[in-house]
CSV table of N, CA and C in Angstrom, one decimal:
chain,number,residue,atom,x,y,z
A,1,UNK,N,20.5,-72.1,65.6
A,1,UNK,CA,21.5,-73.2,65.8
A,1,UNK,C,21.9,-73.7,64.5
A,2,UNK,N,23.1,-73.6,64.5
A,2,UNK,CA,23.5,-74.1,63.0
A,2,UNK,C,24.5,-75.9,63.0
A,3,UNK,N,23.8,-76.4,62.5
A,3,UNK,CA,24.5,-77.8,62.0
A,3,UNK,C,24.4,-78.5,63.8
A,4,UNK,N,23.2,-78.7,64.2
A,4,UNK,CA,22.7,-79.2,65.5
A,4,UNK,C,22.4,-80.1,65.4
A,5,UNK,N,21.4,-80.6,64.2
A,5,UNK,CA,20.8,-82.3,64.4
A,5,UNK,C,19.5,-82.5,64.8
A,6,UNK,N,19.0,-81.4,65.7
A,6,UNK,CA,17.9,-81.3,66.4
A,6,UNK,C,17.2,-79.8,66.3
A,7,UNK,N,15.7,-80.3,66.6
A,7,UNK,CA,14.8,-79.0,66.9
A,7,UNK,C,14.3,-79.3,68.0
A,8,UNK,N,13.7,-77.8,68.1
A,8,UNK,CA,13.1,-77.5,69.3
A,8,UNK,C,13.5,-77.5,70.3
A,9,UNK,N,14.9,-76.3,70.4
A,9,UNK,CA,15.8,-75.7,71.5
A,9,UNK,C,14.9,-74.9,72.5
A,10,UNK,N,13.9,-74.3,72.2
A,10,UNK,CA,13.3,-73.1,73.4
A,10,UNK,C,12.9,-74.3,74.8
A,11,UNK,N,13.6,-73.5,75.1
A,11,UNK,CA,13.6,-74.2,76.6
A,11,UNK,C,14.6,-75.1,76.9
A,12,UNK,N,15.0,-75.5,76.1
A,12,UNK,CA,16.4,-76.8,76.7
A,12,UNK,C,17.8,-76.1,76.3
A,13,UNK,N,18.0,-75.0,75.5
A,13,UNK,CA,19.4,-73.9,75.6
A,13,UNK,C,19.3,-73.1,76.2
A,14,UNK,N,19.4,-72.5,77.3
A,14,UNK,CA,19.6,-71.6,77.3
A,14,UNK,C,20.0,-69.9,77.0
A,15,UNK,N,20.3,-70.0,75.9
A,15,UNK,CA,20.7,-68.7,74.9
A,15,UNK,C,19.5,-68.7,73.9
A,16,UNK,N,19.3,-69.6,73.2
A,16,UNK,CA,17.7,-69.7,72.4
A,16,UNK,C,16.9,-69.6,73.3
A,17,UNK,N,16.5,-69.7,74.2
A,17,UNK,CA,15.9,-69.2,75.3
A,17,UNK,C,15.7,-67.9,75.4
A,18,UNK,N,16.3,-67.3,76.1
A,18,UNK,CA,16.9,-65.7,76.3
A,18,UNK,C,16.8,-64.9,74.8
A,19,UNK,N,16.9,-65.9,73.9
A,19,UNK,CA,16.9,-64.6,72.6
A,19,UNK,C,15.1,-64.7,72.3
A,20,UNK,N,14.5,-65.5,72.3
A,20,UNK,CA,13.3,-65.9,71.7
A,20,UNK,C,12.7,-64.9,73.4
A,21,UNK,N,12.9,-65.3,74.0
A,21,UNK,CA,12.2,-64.2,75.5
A,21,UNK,C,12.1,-62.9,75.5
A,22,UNK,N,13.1,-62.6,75.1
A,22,UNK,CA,13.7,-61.3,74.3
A,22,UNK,C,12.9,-60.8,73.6
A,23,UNK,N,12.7,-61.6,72.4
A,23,UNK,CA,11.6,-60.8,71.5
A,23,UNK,C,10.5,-60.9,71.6
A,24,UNK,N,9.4,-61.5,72.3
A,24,UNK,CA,8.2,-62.4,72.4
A,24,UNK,C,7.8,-61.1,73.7
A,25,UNK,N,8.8,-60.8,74.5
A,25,UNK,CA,8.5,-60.0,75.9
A,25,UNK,C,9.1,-58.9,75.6
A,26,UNK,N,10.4,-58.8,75.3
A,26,UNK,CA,10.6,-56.8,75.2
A,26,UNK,C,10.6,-56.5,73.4
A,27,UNK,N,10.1,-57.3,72.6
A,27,UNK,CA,10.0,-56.7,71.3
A,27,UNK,C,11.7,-56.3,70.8
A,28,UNK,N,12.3,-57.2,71.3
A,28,UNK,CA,13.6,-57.0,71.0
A,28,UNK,C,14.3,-58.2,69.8
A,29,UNK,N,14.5,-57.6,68.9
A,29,UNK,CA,14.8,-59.0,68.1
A,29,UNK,C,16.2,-59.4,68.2
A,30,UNK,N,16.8,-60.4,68.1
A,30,UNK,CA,18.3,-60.9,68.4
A,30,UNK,C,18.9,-60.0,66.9
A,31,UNK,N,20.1,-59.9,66.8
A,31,UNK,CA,20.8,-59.6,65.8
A,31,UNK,C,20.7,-60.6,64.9
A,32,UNK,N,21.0,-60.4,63.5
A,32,UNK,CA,20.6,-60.7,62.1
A,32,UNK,C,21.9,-61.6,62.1
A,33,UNK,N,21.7,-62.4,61.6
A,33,UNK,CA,23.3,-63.9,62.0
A,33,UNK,C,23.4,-64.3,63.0
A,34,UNK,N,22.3,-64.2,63.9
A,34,UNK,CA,22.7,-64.3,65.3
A,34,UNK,C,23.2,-65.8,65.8
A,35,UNK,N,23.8,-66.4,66.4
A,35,UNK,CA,23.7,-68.1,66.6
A,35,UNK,C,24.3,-68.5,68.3
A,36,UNK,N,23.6,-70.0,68.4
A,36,UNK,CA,23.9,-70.4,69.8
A,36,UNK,C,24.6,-71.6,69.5
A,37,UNK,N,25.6,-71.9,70.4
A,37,UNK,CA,26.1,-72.9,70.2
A,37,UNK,C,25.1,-74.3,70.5
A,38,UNK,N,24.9,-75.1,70.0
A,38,UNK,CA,24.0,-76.3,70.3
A,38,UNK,C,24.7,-77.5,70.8
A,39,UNK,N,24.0,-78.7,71.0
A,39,UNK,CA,24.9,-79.9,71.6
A,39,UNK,C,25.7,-80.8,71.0
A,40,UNK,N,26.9,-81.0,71.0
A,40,UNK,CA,27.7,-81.8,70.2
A,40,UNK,C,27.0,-83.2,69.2
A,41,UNK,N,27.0,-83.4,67.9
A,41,UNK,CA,26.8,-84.5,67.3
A,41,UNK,C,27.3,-85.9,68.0
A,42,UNK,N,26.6,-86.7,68.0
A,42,UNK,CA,27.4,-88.0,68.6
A,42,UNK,C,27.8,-88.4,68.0
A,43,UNK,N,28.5,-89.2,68.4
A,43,UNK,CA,30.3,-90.2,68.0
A,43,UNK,C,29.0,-91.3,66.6
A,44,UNK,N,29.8,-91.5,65.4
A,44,UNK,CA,29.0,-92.7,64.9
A,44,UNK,C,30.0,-93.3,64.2
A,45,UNK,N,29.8,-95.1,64.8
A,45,UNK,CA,31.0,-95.2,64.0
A,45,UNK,C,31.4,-95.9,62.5
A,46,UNK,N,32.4,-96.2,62.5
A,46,UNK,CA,32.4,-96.3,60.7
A,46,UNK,C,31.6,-97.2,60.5
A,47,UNK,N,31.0,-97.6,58.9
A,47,UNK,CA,30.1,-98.4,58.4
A,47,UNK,C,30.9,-99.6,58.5
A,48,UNK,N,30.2,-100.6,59.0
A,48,UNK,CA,31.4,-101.8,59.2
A,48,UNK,C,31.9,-102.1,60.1
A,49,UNK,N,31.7,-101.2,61.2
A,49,UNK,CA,32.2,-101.6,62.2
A,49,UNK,C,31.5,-102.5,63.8
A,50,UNK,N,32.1,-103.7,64.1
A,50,UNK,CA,31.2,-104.8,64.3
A,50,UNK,C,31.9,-104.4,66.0
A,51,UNK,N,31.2,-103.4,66.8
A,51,UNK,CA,31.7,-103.7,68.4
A,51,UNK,C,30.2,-103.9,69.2
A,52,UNK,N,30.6,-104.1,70.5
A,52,UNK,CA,29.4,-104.3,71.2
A,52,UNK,C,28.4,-103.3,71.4
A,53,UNK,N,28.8,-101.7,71.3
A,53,UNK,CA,28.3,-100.8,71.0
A,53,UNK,C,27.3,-100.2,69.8
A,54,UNK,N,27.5,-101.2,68.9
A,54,UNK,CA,27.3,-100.9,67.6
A,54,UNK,C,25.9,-101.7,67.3
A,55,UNK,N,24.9,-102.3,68.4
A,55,UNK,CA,23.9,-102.5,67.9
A,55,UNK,C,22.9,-101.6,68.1
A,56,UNK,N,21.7,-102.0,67.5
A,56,UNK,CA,20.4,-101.2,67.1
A,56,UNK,C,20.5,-100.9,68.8
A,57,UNK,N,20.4,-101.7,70.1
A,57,UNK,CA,19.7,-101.8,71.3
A,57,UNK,C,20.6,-100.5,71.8
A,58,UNK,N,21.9,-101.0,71.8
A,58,UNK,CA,23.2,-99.9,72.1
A,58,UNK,C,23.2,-98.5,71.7
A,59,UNK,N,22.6,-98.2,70.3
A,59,UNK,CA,22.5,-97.1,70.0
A,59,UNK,C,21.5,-96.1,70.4
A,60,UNK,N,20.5,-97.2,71.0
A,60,UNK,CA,18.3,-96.4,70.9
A,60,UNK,C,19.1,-96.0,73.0
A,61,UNK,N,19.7,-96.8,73.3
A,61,UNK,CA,19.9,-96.4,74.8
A,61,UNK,C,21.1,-95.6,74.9
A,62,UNK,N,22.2,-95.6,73.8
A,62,UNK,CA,23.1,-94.2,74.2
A,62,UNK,C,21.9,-92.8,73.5
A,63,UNK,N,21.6,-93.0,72.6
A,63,UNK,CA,20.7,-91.9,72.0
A,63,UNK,C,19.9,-91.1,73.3
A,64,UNK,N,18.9,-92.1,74.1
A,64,UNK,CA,18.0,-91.4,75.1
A,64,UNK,C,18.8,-91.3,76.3
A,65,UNK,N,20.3,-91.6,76.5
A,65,UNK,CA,20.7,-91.4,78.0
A,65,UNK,C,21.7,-90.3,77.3
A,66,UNK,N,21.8,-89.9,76.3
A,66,UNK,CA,22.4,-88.3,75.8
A,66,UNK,C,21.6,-87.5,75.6
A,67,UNK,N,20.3,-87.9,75.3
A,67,UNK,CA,19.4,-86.7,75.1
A,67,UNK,C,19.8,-86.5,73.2
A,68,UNK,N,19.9,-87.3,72.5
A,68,UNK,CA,21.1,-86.9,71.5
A,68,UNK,C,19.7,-87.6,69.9
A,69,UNK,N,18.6,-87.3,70.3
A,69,UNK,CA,17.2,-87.9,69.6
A,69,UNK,C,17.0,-86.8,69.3
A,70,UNK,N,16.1,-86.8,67.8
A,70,UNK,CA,16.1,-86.3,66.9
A,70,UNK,C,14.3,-85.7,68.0
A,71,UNK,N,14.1,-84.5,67.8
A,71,UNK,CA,13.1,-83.7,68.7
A,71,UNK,C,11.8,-83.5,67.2
């Protein structure tokens, strides 16, 4: 997964999933560069910017209701 944000995809991508299964069960390794797409970075916004969104409480509950926490 390149430029994701997070670890520890096996089990929550499905394609890192399948390739790690892959090798672990048929001895099959993924191809050399191989990559999965991962989940979008979240929105962050500029330094300085004072909305209702933009506190500590706002950000710890969009973080855990995106799943979007550092693993």
């Amino acid at each position: 997964m390149r430029d994701s944000g997070q670890h520890g995809h096996y089990g929550s991508n499905p394609c890192v999933t399948e390739k790690i299964d892959n090798d672990l069960i048929n001895g099959v390794l993924p191809p050399s560069r191989s990559e999965c797409a991962g989940d979008p970075r979240p929105q962050v916004p500029a330094d300085g910017t004072r909305t209702a969104r933009n506190t500590k409480e706002a950000r710890v509950h969009d973080a855990v209701q995106h799943r979007s926490i550092w693993r």
